[in-house]
Amino acid sequence: MADIQLTEEIVEPEAEVVTIAQIEKTGLYKVENAWVAGFNGNGPVLTDASGAYINTYIHQHNYKTIGQKLTVEGVVTVRQGGFQFEGPTVTVLDGTEEVVYPENPTVYEGEAVVALCEKFLSGAHLAEYAAFKGVLEYDGTYYNLVFAGIDGNKYKGSLSKTPDASLNLAALSGSAVVLNGFVVDYGGQYLSIVPTSVVEDKDAVVLAADAINNVPKEG
């Protein structure tokens, strides 16, 4: 070993400083002045001044304050068609940022859900904010969204791991709902959604009641 001498310093790769909207392929990136737009047990969804969104995976993370300001640096990978920061280094910044969700997000129903799932199968994409209609169900471990009118064995919404407790999902289990949130990836039947709001779909309830009331009576 005494005869071996290193002649050059090993240079660590440097992260490219980008906005979230500029992430179009895997690589080593640094996003400065981002903030938390949503979260579940696997990590926060981040946004920045570009208005784009990206999912992150941070095991047992503590970034569960909406608007919390962060700088993240690390490897962006692709998971089931969705870009995500994989265990990045996080620097917490002072203050918080106001989070304003799109006022009229795209509503996916029926075949539009199928097309969205197929999009993630065909390439890599940043997270998307959207709205969905379906029936909320709890399988004993996870909350899922059963979409109306499509094959539930191929397409089902997964609210992923430990969603925000303030959503009070238990009270809505079994109900028709409108769910707003971030679509982050799709694979193995499940369209992964990080929810930001879940409310009862009163139109669906009215339609169901109308259908019952309009059943022809025998005789």
Coordinates of N, CA and C in Angstrom, one line a residue:
M1 N 0.8 -1.2 0.0 CA 0.0 0.0 0.0 C 0.9 1.3 0.0
A2 N 2.1 1.2 0.6 CA 2.9 2.3 0.6 C 3.4 2.7 -0.8
D3 N 3.3 1.8 -1.7 CA 3.8 2.1 -3.1 C 2.7 2.7 -3.9
I4 N 1.4 2.7 -3.4 CA 0.3 3.3 -4.1 C 0.0 4.7 -3.6
Q5 N 0.0 5.7 -4.5 CA -0.2 7.1 -4.2 C -1.2 7.7 -5.1
L6 N -2.2 8.3 -4.5 CA -3.2 8.9 -5.3 C -2.7 10.3 -5.8
T7 N -2.8 10.5 -7.1 CA -2.2 11.7 -7.7 C -3.3 12.8 -8.0
E8 N -4.6 12.4 -8.0 CA -5.6 13.3 -8.3 C -6.7 13.2 -7.2
E9 N -7.3 14.3 -6.9 CA -8.4 14.4 -6.0 C -9.7 13.9 -6.7
I10 N -10.4 13.1 -6.0 CA -11.7 12.6 -6.5 C -12.7 13.7 -6.4
V11 N -13.3 14.1 -7.6 CA -14.2 15.2 -7.6 C -15.6 14.6 -7.6
E12 N -16.4 15.0 -6.6 CA -17.8 14.5 -6.5 C -18.6 15.2 -7.6
P13 N -19.6 14.5 -8.2 CA -20.5 15.2 -9.2 C -21.2 16.3 -8.5
E14 N -21.5 17.4 -9.3 CA -22.2 18.6 -8.7 C -23.6 18.6 -9.2
A15 N -24.5 18.9 -8.3 CA -25.9 18.9 -8.7 C -26.2 20.1 -9.6
E16 N -27.1 19.9 -10.6 CA -27.5 21.0 -11.4 C -28.6 21.7 -10.7
V17 N -28.5 23.0 -10.6 CA -29.5 23.9 -10.0 C -30.6 24.2 -11.0
V18 N -31.8 23.8 -10.7 CA -32.9 23.9 -11.7 C -34.2 24.3 -10.9
T19 N -35.2 24.7 -11.7 CA -36.6 24.8 -11.1 C -37.2 23.4 -11.4
I20 N -38.3 23.1 -10.7 CA -39.0 21.8 -10.9 C -39.4 21.7 -12.3
A21 N -39.9 22.7 -12.9 CA -40.4 22.6 -14.3 C -39.3 22.2 -15.3
Q22 N -38.0 22.4 -14.9 CA -36.9 22.1 -15.8 C -36.5 20.7 -15.7
I23 N -37.1 19.9 -14.8 CA -36.7 18.5 -14.7 C -37.4 17.6 -15.7
E24 N -36.7 17.2 -16.7 CA -37.2 16.4 -17.8 C -36.6 15.1 -18.0
K25 N -35.6 14.8 -17.1 CA -34.9 13.5 -17.2 C -34.3 13.2 -15.8
T26 N -33.9 11.9 -15.6 CA -33.2 11.6 -14.4 C -31.9 12.3 -14.3
G27 N -31.4 12.5 -13.0 CA -30.1 13.2 -12.8 C -30.0 13.7 -11.4
L28 N -28.9 14.4 -11.2 CA -28.6 14.9 -9.9 C -28.9 16.4 -9.9
Y29 N -29.9 16.8 -9.1 CA -30.5 18.2 -9.2 C -30.5 18.8 -7.8
K30 N -30.6 20.1 -7.8 CA -30.8 20.9 -6.6 C -31.9 21.9 -7.0
V31 N -33.0 21.9 -6.2 CA -34.0 22.9 -6.3 C -34.0 23.7 -5.1
E32 N -33.8 25.0 -5.3 CA -33.7 26.0 -4.2 C -35.1 26.6 -4.0
N33 N -35.4 27.0 -2.8 CA -36.6 27.7 -2.4 C -37.9 27.0 -3.0
A34 N -38.0 25.7 -2.7 CA -39.2 25.0 -2.9 C -40.1 25.0 -1.7
W35 N -41.3 24.5 -1.7 CA -42.1 24.4 -0.5 C -43.1 23.2 -0.7
V36 N -43.6 22.8 0.5 CA -44.4 21.6 0.6 C -45.8 22.0 0.1
A37 N -46.3 21.2 -0.9 CA -47.7 21.5 -1.4 C -48.6 20.3 -1.0
G38 N -48.1 19.2 -0.5 CA -48.9 18.1 -0.1 C -48.0 17.0 0.5
F39 N -48.5 16.0 1.1 CA -47.6 15.0 1.7 C -48.4 13.7 2.1
N40 N -47.7 12.6 2.2 CA -48.2 11.4 2.8 C -47.0 10.8 3.6
G41 N -47.1 9.6 4.0 CA -46.1 9.0 4.8 C -44.8 8.7 4.1
N42 N -44.8 8.7 2.7 CA -43.6 8.5 1.9 C -42.8 9.7 1.7
G43 N -43.4 10.9 1.8 CA -42.7 12.1 1.5 C -43.6 13.2 1.0
P44 N -43.0 14.4 0.9 CA -43.8 15.6 0.5 C -43.9 15.7 -1.0
V45 N -44.9 16.3 -1.6 CA -44.9 16.8 -2.9 C -44.5 18.3 -2.9
L46 N -43.5 18.6 -3.7 CA -42.9 20.0 -3.6 C -43.3 20.8 -4.9
T47 N -43.4 22.1 -4.7 CA -43.6 23.0 -5.8 C -42.6 24.1 -5.6
D48 N -42.5 25.0 -6.6 CA -41.7 26.2 -6.5 C -42.2 27.3 -7.4
A49 N -41.5 28.3 -7.6 CA -42.0 29.5 -8.4 C -42.4 29.1 -9.8
S50 N -41.9 28.0 -10.3 CA -42.2 27.6 -11.7 C -43.6 27.1 -11.8
G51 N -44.2 26.7 -10.6 CA -45.6 26.2 -10.6 C -45.7 24.7 -10.9
A52 N -44.6 24.1 -11.1 CA -44.6 22.6 -11.4 C -44.6 21.9 -10.0
Y53 N -44.8 20.6 -10.1 CA -44.8 19.7 -8.8 C -43.9 18.5 -9.0
I54 N -43.3 18.1 -8.0 CA -42.5 16.8 -8.0 C -42.7 16.1 -6.7
N55 N -42.8 14.7 -6.8 CA -42.9 13.9 -5.7 C -41.5 13.6 -5.1
T56 N -41.5 13.3 -3.8 CA -40.2 12.9 -3.1 C -40.4 11.7 -2.3
Y57 N -39.4 10.9 -2.1 CA -39.4 9.8 -1.2 C -38.4 10.0 -0.1
I58 N -38.8 10.2 1.1 CA -38.0 10.5 2.2 C -38.5 9.6 3.4
H59 N -37.8 8.5 3.7 CA -38.3 7.6 4.7 C -38.5 8.3 6.1
Q60 N -39.7 8.1 6.7 CA -40.0 8.7 8.0 C -39.7 10.2 8.1
H61 N -40.2 10.9 7.1 CA -39.9 12.3 7.0 C -40.8 13.1 8.0
N62 N -40.3 14.3 8.2 CA -41.0 15.3 9.1 C -41.5 16.5 8.4
Y63 N -41.6 16.5 7.1 CA -42.0 17.7 6.3 C -43.4 17.6 6.0
K64 N -44.3 17.9 7.0 CA -45.7 17.8 6.9 C -46.4 19.1 7.2
T65 N -45.7 20.2 7.0 CA -46.4 21.5 7.1 C -46.6 22.1 5.7
I66 N -47.8 22.3 5.3 CA -48.1 22.8 4.0 C -47.5 24.3 4.0
G67 N -46.7 24.5 2.9 CA -46.0 25.8 2.8 C -44.6 25.9 3.4
Q68 N -44.2 24.8 4.1 CA -42.9 24.8 4.6 C -41.8 24.9 3.5
K69 N -40.9 25.8 3.7 CA -39.9 26.1 2.6 C -38.7 25.3 2.8
L70 N -38.2 24.7 1.7 CA -37.1 23.8 1.7 C -36.2 24.0 0.4
T71 N -34.9 23.6 0.6 CA -34.1 23.4 -0.6 C -33.7 21.9 -0.6
V72 N -33.9 21.3 -1.7 CA -33.6 19.8 -1.8 C -32.6 19.6 -2.9
E73 N -31.7 18.6 -2.6 CA -30.6 18.2 -3.5 C -30.4 16.7 -3.5
G74 N -30.4 16.1 -4.6 CA -30.2 14.7 -4.7 C -30.6 14.2 -6.1
V75 N -30.7 12.8 -6.1 CA -30.9 12.1 -7.4 C -32.4 12.1 -7.7
V76 N -32.8 12.5 -8.9 CA -34.2 12.3 -9.3 C -34.2 11.0 -10.2
T77 N -35.1 10.1 -9.7 CA -35.3 8.8 -10.4 C -36.7 8.8 -11.0
V78 N -37.0 7.7 -11.7 CA -38.4 7.5 -12.2 C -39.0 6.3 -11.5
R79 N -40.1 6.5 -10.9 CA -40.8 5.4 -10.3 C -42.2 5.3 -10.9
Q80 N -42.4 4.2 -11.6 CA -43.7 3.9 -12.3 C -44.2 5.1 -13.1
G81 N -43.3 5.6 -13.9 CA -43.6 6.7 -14.8 C -43.6 8.1 -14.2
G82 N -43.3 8.2 -12.9 CA -43.3 9.5 -12.2 C -41.9 9.9 -11.7
F83 N -41.5 11.2 -12.0 CA -40.2 11.7 -11.5 C -40.4 11.8 -10.0
Q84 N -39.3 11.5 -9.2 CA -39.3 11.8 -7.8 C -37.9 11.9 -7.3
F85 N -37.7 12.8 -6.3 CA -36.4 12.9 -5.6 C -36.3 11.7 -4.7
E86 N -35.2 11.0 -4.8 CA -35.1 9.7 -4.0 C -34.1 10.0 -2.8
G87 N -34.7 10.2 -1.6 CA -33.9 10.5 -0.4 C -33.0 11.7 -0.5
P88 N -33.5 12.8 -0.9 CA -32.6 14.0 -1.1 C -32.1 14.6 0.2
T89 N -31.1 15.3 0.1 CA -30.6 16.2 1.3 C -31.6 17.4 1.3
V90 N -32.1 17.6 2.5 CA -33.1 18.7 2.7 C -32.5 19.8 3.6
T91 N -32.6 21.0 3.2 CA -32.3 22.2 4.0 C -33.6 22.9 4.3
V92 N -34.0 23.1 5.5 CA -35.2 23.8 5.9 C -34.9 25.3 5.9
L93 N -35.7 26.1 5.2 CA -35.5 27.5 5.1 C -36.5 28.2 6.1
D94 N -36.2 29.5 6.4 CA -37.1 30.2 7.3 C -38.4 30.6 6.6
G95 N -39.4 30.6 7.4 CA -40.7 31.1 6.9 C -41.5 30.0 6.2
T96 N -42.7 30.4 5.7 CA -43.5 29.5 4.9 C -44.0 30.3 3.7
E97 N -44.5 29.5 2.8 CA -45.0 30.1 1.5 C -46.5 29.8 1.4
E98 N -47.3 30.7 0.9 CA -48.7 30.4 0.7 C -48.9 29.4 -0.4
V99 N -49.7 28.4 -0.1 CA -50.0 27.4 -1.1 C -51.4 27.6 -1.7
V100 N -51.4 27.8 -3.0 CA -52.7 28.0 -3.7 C -52.8 26.9 -4.7
Y101 N -53.8 26.1 -4.6 CA -54.0 25.0 -5.5 C -54.8 25.5 -6.7
P102 N -54.6 24.9 -7.9 CA -55.4 25.3 -9.1 C -56.9 25.4 -8.8
E103 N -57.5 26.5 -9.2 CA -58.9 26.7 -8.9 C -59.8 25.7 -9.6
N104 N -59.5 25.4 -10.8 CA -60.3 24.5 -11.6 C -59.5 23.4 -12.2
P105 N -59.1 22.4 -11.3 CA -58.2 21.3 -11.8 C -59.0 20.4 -12.8
T106 N -58.2 19.8 -13.7 CA -58.8 18.8 -14.6 C -59.5 17.7 -13.8
V107 N -60.8 17.4 -14.2 CA -61.5 16.4 -13.5 C -61.5 15.1 -14.4
Y108 N -60.9 14.1 -13.8 CA -60.8 12.8 -14.5 C -61.9 11.8 -14.1
E109 N -62.6 11.3 -15.1 CA -63.6 10.3 -14.9 C -63.6 9.3 -16.1
G110 N -64.0 8.1 -15.8 CA -64.1 7.1 -16.8 C -62.9 6.9 -17.7
E111 N -63.0 7.0 -19.0 CA -61.9 6.7 -19.9 C -60.8 7.8 -19.8
A112 N -61.1 8.9 -19.2 CA -60.0 9.9 -19.0 C -59.1 9.4 -18.0
V113 N -59.5 8.6 -17.0 CA -58.7 8.0 -16.0 C -57.8 7.0 -16.7
V114 N -58.3 6.2 -17.5 CA -57.6 5.2 -18.3 C -56.4 5.9 -19.1
A115 N -56.8 7.0 -19.8 CA -55.8 7.7 -20.6 C -54.7 8.3 -19.7
L116 N -55.0 8.7 -18.5 CA -54.0 9.3 -17.6 C -53.1 8.1 -17.1
C117 N -53.6 7.0 -16.8 CA -52.8 5.9 -16.4 C -51.9 5.4 -17.5
E118 N -52.4 5.4 -18.7 CA -51.6 5.0 -19.8 C -50.5 6.0 -20.1
K119 N -50.7 7.2 -19.8 CA -49.7 8.3 -20.0 C -48.4 7.9 -19.2
F120 N -48.7 7.5 -17.9 CA -47.5 7.2 -17.0 C -46.8 5.9 -17.5
L121 N -47.5 5.1 -18.2 CA -46.9 3.9 -18.7 C -46.0 4.2 -19.9
S122 N -46.3 5.3 -20.6 CA -45.6 5.5 -21.9 C -44.4 6.5 -21.7
G123 N -44.2 7.0 -20.5 CA -43.1 7.9 -20.3 C -43.0 8.4 -18.9
A124 N -42.0 9.3 -18.7 CA -41.8 9.9 -17.3 C -42.4 11.3 -17.2
H125 N -43.1 11.5 -16.1 CA -43.8 12.8 -15.9 C -43.7 13.3 -14.5
L126 N -43.7 14.7 -14.4 CA -43.8 15.3 -13.1 C -45.2 15.1 -12.5
A127 N -45.4 15.3 -11.2 CA -46.7 15.2 -10.6 C -47.7 16.2 -11.2
E128 N -48.9 15.8 -11.2 CA -50.0 16.6 -11.7 C -51.1 16.8 -10.7
Y129 N -51.6 18.0 -10.6 CA -52.7 18.3 -9.7 C -54.0 18.1 -10.5
A130 N -54.9 17.3 -9.9 CA -56.2 16.9 -10.6 C -57.3 16.6 -9.7
A131 N -58.5 16.4 -10.2 CA -59.6 16.0 -9.4 C -60.2 14.7 -9.9
F132 N -60.7 13.9 -9.0 CA -61.3 12.6 -9.4 C -62.6 12.3 -8.7
K133 N -63.5 11.5 -9.3 CA -64.7 11.1 -8.7 C -64.7 9.6 -8.6
G134 N -65.3 9.1 -7.5 CA -65.3 7.7 -7.2 C -65.8 7.4 -5.8
V135 N -65.7 6.2 -5.4 CA -66.1 5.7 -4.1 C -64.9 5.4 -3.3
L136 N -64.8 6.0 -2.1 CA -63.7 5.8 -1.2 C -63.9 4.5 -0.5
E137 N -62.8 3.7 -0.5 CA -62.9 2.4 0.2 C -61.7 2.2 1.1
Y138 N -61.8 1.5 2.2 CA -60.7 1.2 3.0 C -60.5 -0.4 3.1
D139 N -59.3 -0.9 2.7 CA -59.2 -2.3 2.6 C -58.5 -2.9 3.9
G140 N -58.5 -2.1 4.9 CA -57.9 -2.6 6.2 C -56.5 -2.1 6.4
T141 N -55.9 -1.6 5.3 CA -54.5 -1.1 5.4 C -54.4 0.3 4.7
Y142 N -55.0 0.3 3.5 CA -54.9 1.5 2.7 C -56.3 2.0 2.3
Y143 N -56.4 3.3 2.0 CA -57.5 3.9 1.4 C -57.4 4.0 -0.1
N144 N -58.4 3.5 -0.8 CA -58.4 3.5 -2.3 C -59.6 4.3 -2.8
L145 N -59.5 4.6 -4.1 CA -60.6 5.3 -4.8 C -61.1 4.4 -5.9
V146 N -62.3 3.9 -5.9 CA -62.9 3.1 -6.9 C -63.5 4.0 -7.9
F147 N -62.9 4.0 -9.1 CA -63.4 4.9 -10.2 C -64.7 4.3 -10.8
A148 N -65.6 5.1 -11.1 CA -66.9 4.6 -11.7 C -66.7 4.3 -13.2
G149 N -67.3 3.2 -13.7 CA -67.3 3.0 -15.1 C -66.1 2.4 -15.8
I150 N -65.1 2.0 -15.0 CA -63.9 1.4 -15.6 C -63.5 0.2 -14.8
D151 N -62.6 -0.6 -15.4 CA -62.3 -1.9 -14.8 C -61.4 -1.7 -13.5
G152 N -62.0 -2.0 -12.4 CA -61.3 -1.8 -11.1 C -60.2 -2.7 -10.9
N153 N -60.1 -3.8 -11.7 CA -59.0 -4.7 -11.6 C -57.7 -4.2 -12.3
K154 N -57.9 -3.2 -13.1 CA -56.8 -2.6 -13.9 C -56.5 -1.1 -13.4
Y155 N -57.6 -0.4 -12.9 CA -57.4 1.0 -12.6 C -58.1 1.3 -11.3
K156 N -57.3 1.7 -10.3 CA -57.9 2.1 -9.0 C -57.0 3.1 -8.4
G157 N -57.6 4.1 -7.8 CA -56.8 5.2 -7.1 C -56.3 4.7 -5.8
S158 N -55.0 4.9 -5.5 CA -54.4 4.6 -4.2 C -54.0 5.9 -3.5
L159 N -54.5 6.1 -2.3 CA -54.1 7.2 -1.5 C -52.8 7.0 -0.8
S160 N -52.2 5.9 -1.2 CA -50.8 5.7 -0.7 C -50.7 5.5 0.8
K161 N -49.5 5.8 1.3 CA -49.3 5.4 2.7 C -49.6 6.6 3.6
T162 N -50.4 6.4 4.7 CA -50.7 7.3 5.7 C -50.9 8.7 5.2
P163 N -52.0 9.0 4.5 CA -52.4 10.3 4.1 C -52.6 11.3 5.3
D164 N -52.7 12.5 5.0 CA -52.9 13.6 6.0 C -54.1 13.3 6.8
A165 N -53.9 13.2 8.1 CA -54.9 12.8 9.1 C -56.1 13.8 9.1
S166 N -55.8 15.1 8.7 CA -56.8 16.1 8.8 C -57.9 15.9 7.7
L167 N -57.6 15.0 6.7 CA -58.6 14.8 5.7 C -59.8 14.0 6.2
N168 N -59.7 13.3 7.4 CA -60.7 12.6 8.1 C -61.4 11.6 7.1
L169 N -60.5 10.7 6.5 CA -61.0 9.8 5.5 C -62.0 8.7 6.1
A170 N -61.8 8.4 7.4 CA -62.6 7.3 8.0 C -64.1 7.7 7.9
A171 N -64.4 9.0 8.0 CA -65.8 9.4 8.0 C -66.4 9.3 6.6
L172 N -65.6 9.2 5.6 CA -66.1 9.2 4.2 C -66.0 7.8 3.6
S173 N -65.4 6.9 4.3 CA -65.2 5.5 3.7 C -66.6 5.0 3.3
G174 N -66.6 4.5 2.1 CA -67.9 3.9 1.5 C -68.7 4.9 0.8
S175 N -68.3 6.2 0.8 CA -69.1 7.3 0.2 C -68.6 7.6 -1.2
A176 N -69.5 8.2 -2.0 CA -69.1 8.8 -3.3 C -68.4 10.1 -3.0
V177 N -67.2 10.3 -3.5 CA -66.5 11.5 -3.1 C -65.9 12.2 -4.4
V178 N -65.5 13.5 -4.2 CA -64.6 14.2 -5.1 C -63.3 14.4 -4.4
L179 N -62.3 13.9 -5.0 CA -60.9 14.0 -4.4 C -60.0 14.8 -5.3
N180 N -59.4 15.8 -4.6 CA -58.4 16.6 -5.3 C -57.0 16.2 -4.8
G181 N -56.0 16.2 -5.6 CA -54.7 15.9 -5.2 C -53.7 15.7 -6.3
F182 N -52.5 15.2 -5.9 CA -51.4 15.1 -6.9 C -51.3 13.7 -7.4
V183 N -51.4 13.5 -8.7 CA -51.1 12.2 -9.3 C -49.6 12.1 -9.4
V184 N -49.0 11.0 -8.8 CA -47.5 10.9 -8.8 C -47.0 9.8 -9.6
D185 N -47.7 8.7 -9.8 CA -47.3 7.6 -10.7 C -48.4 6.5 -10.8
Y186 N -48.1 5.5 -11.7 CA -49.1 4.5 -11.9 C -48.4 3.2 -12.1
G187 N -48.9 2.1 -11.5 CA -48.3 0.8 -11.7 C -49.1 -0.3 -10.9
G188 N -49.1 -1.5 -11.5 CA -49.8 -2.6 -10.8 C -51.2 -2.3 -10.4
Q189 N -52.0 -1.7 -11.3 CA -53.4 -1.4 -11.0 C -53.6 0.0 -10.4
Y190 N -52.7 0.5 -9.6 CA -52.9 1.6 -8.8 C -52.3 2.9 -9.3
L191 N -53.2 3.9 -9.5 CA -52.8 5.3 -9.8 C -52.6 6.0 -8.4
S192 N -51.3 6.3 -8.1 CA -51.0 6.8 -6.8 C -51.3 8.3 -6.7
I193 N -52.1 8.7 -5.7 CA -52.6 10.0 -5.5 C -52.3 10.5 -4.1
V194 N -51.7 11.7 -4.0 CA -51.5 12.3 -2.7 C -52.6 13.4 -2.6
P195 N -53.6 13.1 -1.7 CA -54.8 13.9 -1.7 C -54.5 15.2 -0.9
T196 N -55.2 16.3 -1.3 CA -55.2 17.5 -0.6 C -56.6 17.8 0.0
S197 N -57.7 17.3 -0.6 CA -59.0 17.4 -0.1 C -59.9 16.3 -0.6
V198 N -60.8 15.8 0.2 CA -61.7 14.8 -0.1 C -63.1 15.2 0.5
V199 N -64.1 15.4 -0.4 CA -65.4 15.8 0.1 C -66.5 14.9 -0.5
E200 N -67.6 14.8 0.1 CA -68.7 14.0 -0.4 C -69.2 14.6 -1.7
D201 N -69.4 13.7 -2.7 CA -69.9 14.1 -4.0 C -71.4 14.1 -3.9
K202 N -72.0 15.2 -3.6 CA -73.4 15.4 -3.4 C -74.2 15.1 -4.7
D203 N -73.6 15.4 -5.8 CA -74.3 15.2 -7.1 C -74.5 13.7 -7.3
A204 N -73.4 12.9 -6.9 CA -73.5 11.4 -7.1 C -74.6 10.9 -6.1
V205 N -74.7 11.5 -4.9 CA -75.7 11.0 -4.0 C -77.1 11.3 -4.5
V206 N -77.3 12.5 -5.1 CA -78.6 12.9 -5.6 C -79.0 11.9 -6.8
L207 N -78.0 11.7 -7.7 CA -78.3 10.8 -8.8 C -78.7 9.4 -8.3
A208 N -78.0 8.9 -7.2 CA -78.3 7.6 -6.7 C -79.7 7.6 -6.1
A209 N -80.1 8.7 -5.4 CA -81.4 8.8 -4.8 C -82.5 8.8 -5.9
D210 N -82.2 9.6 -7.0 CA -83.1 9.7 -8.1 C -83.3 8.3 -8.7
A211 N -82.2 7.6 -8.9 CA -82.3 6.3 -9.5 C -83.2 5.3 -8.7
I212 N -83.1 5.4 -7.4 CA -83.9 4.6 -6.5 C -85.4 5.0 -6.6
N213 N -85.6 6.3 -6.6 CA -87.0 6.8 -6.6 C -87.7 6.6 -7.9
N214 N -86.9 6.4 -9.0 CA -87.5 6.2 -10.3 C -87.6 4.7 -10.7
V215 N -87.3 3.8 -9.8 CA -87.5 2.4 -10.1 C -88.9 2.1 -10.4
P216 N -89.3 1.6 -11.5 CA -90.7 1.3 -11.8 C -91.3 0.3 -10.7
K217 N -92.4 0.6 -10.3 CA -93.1 -0.3 -9.3 C -93.9 -1.4 -10.0
E218 N -93.9 -2.6 -9.5 CA -94.6 -3.7 -10.1 C -96.1 -3.4 -9.9
G219 N -96.9 -3.8 -10.9 CA -98.3 -3.7 -10.9 C -98.8 -2.3 -11.3

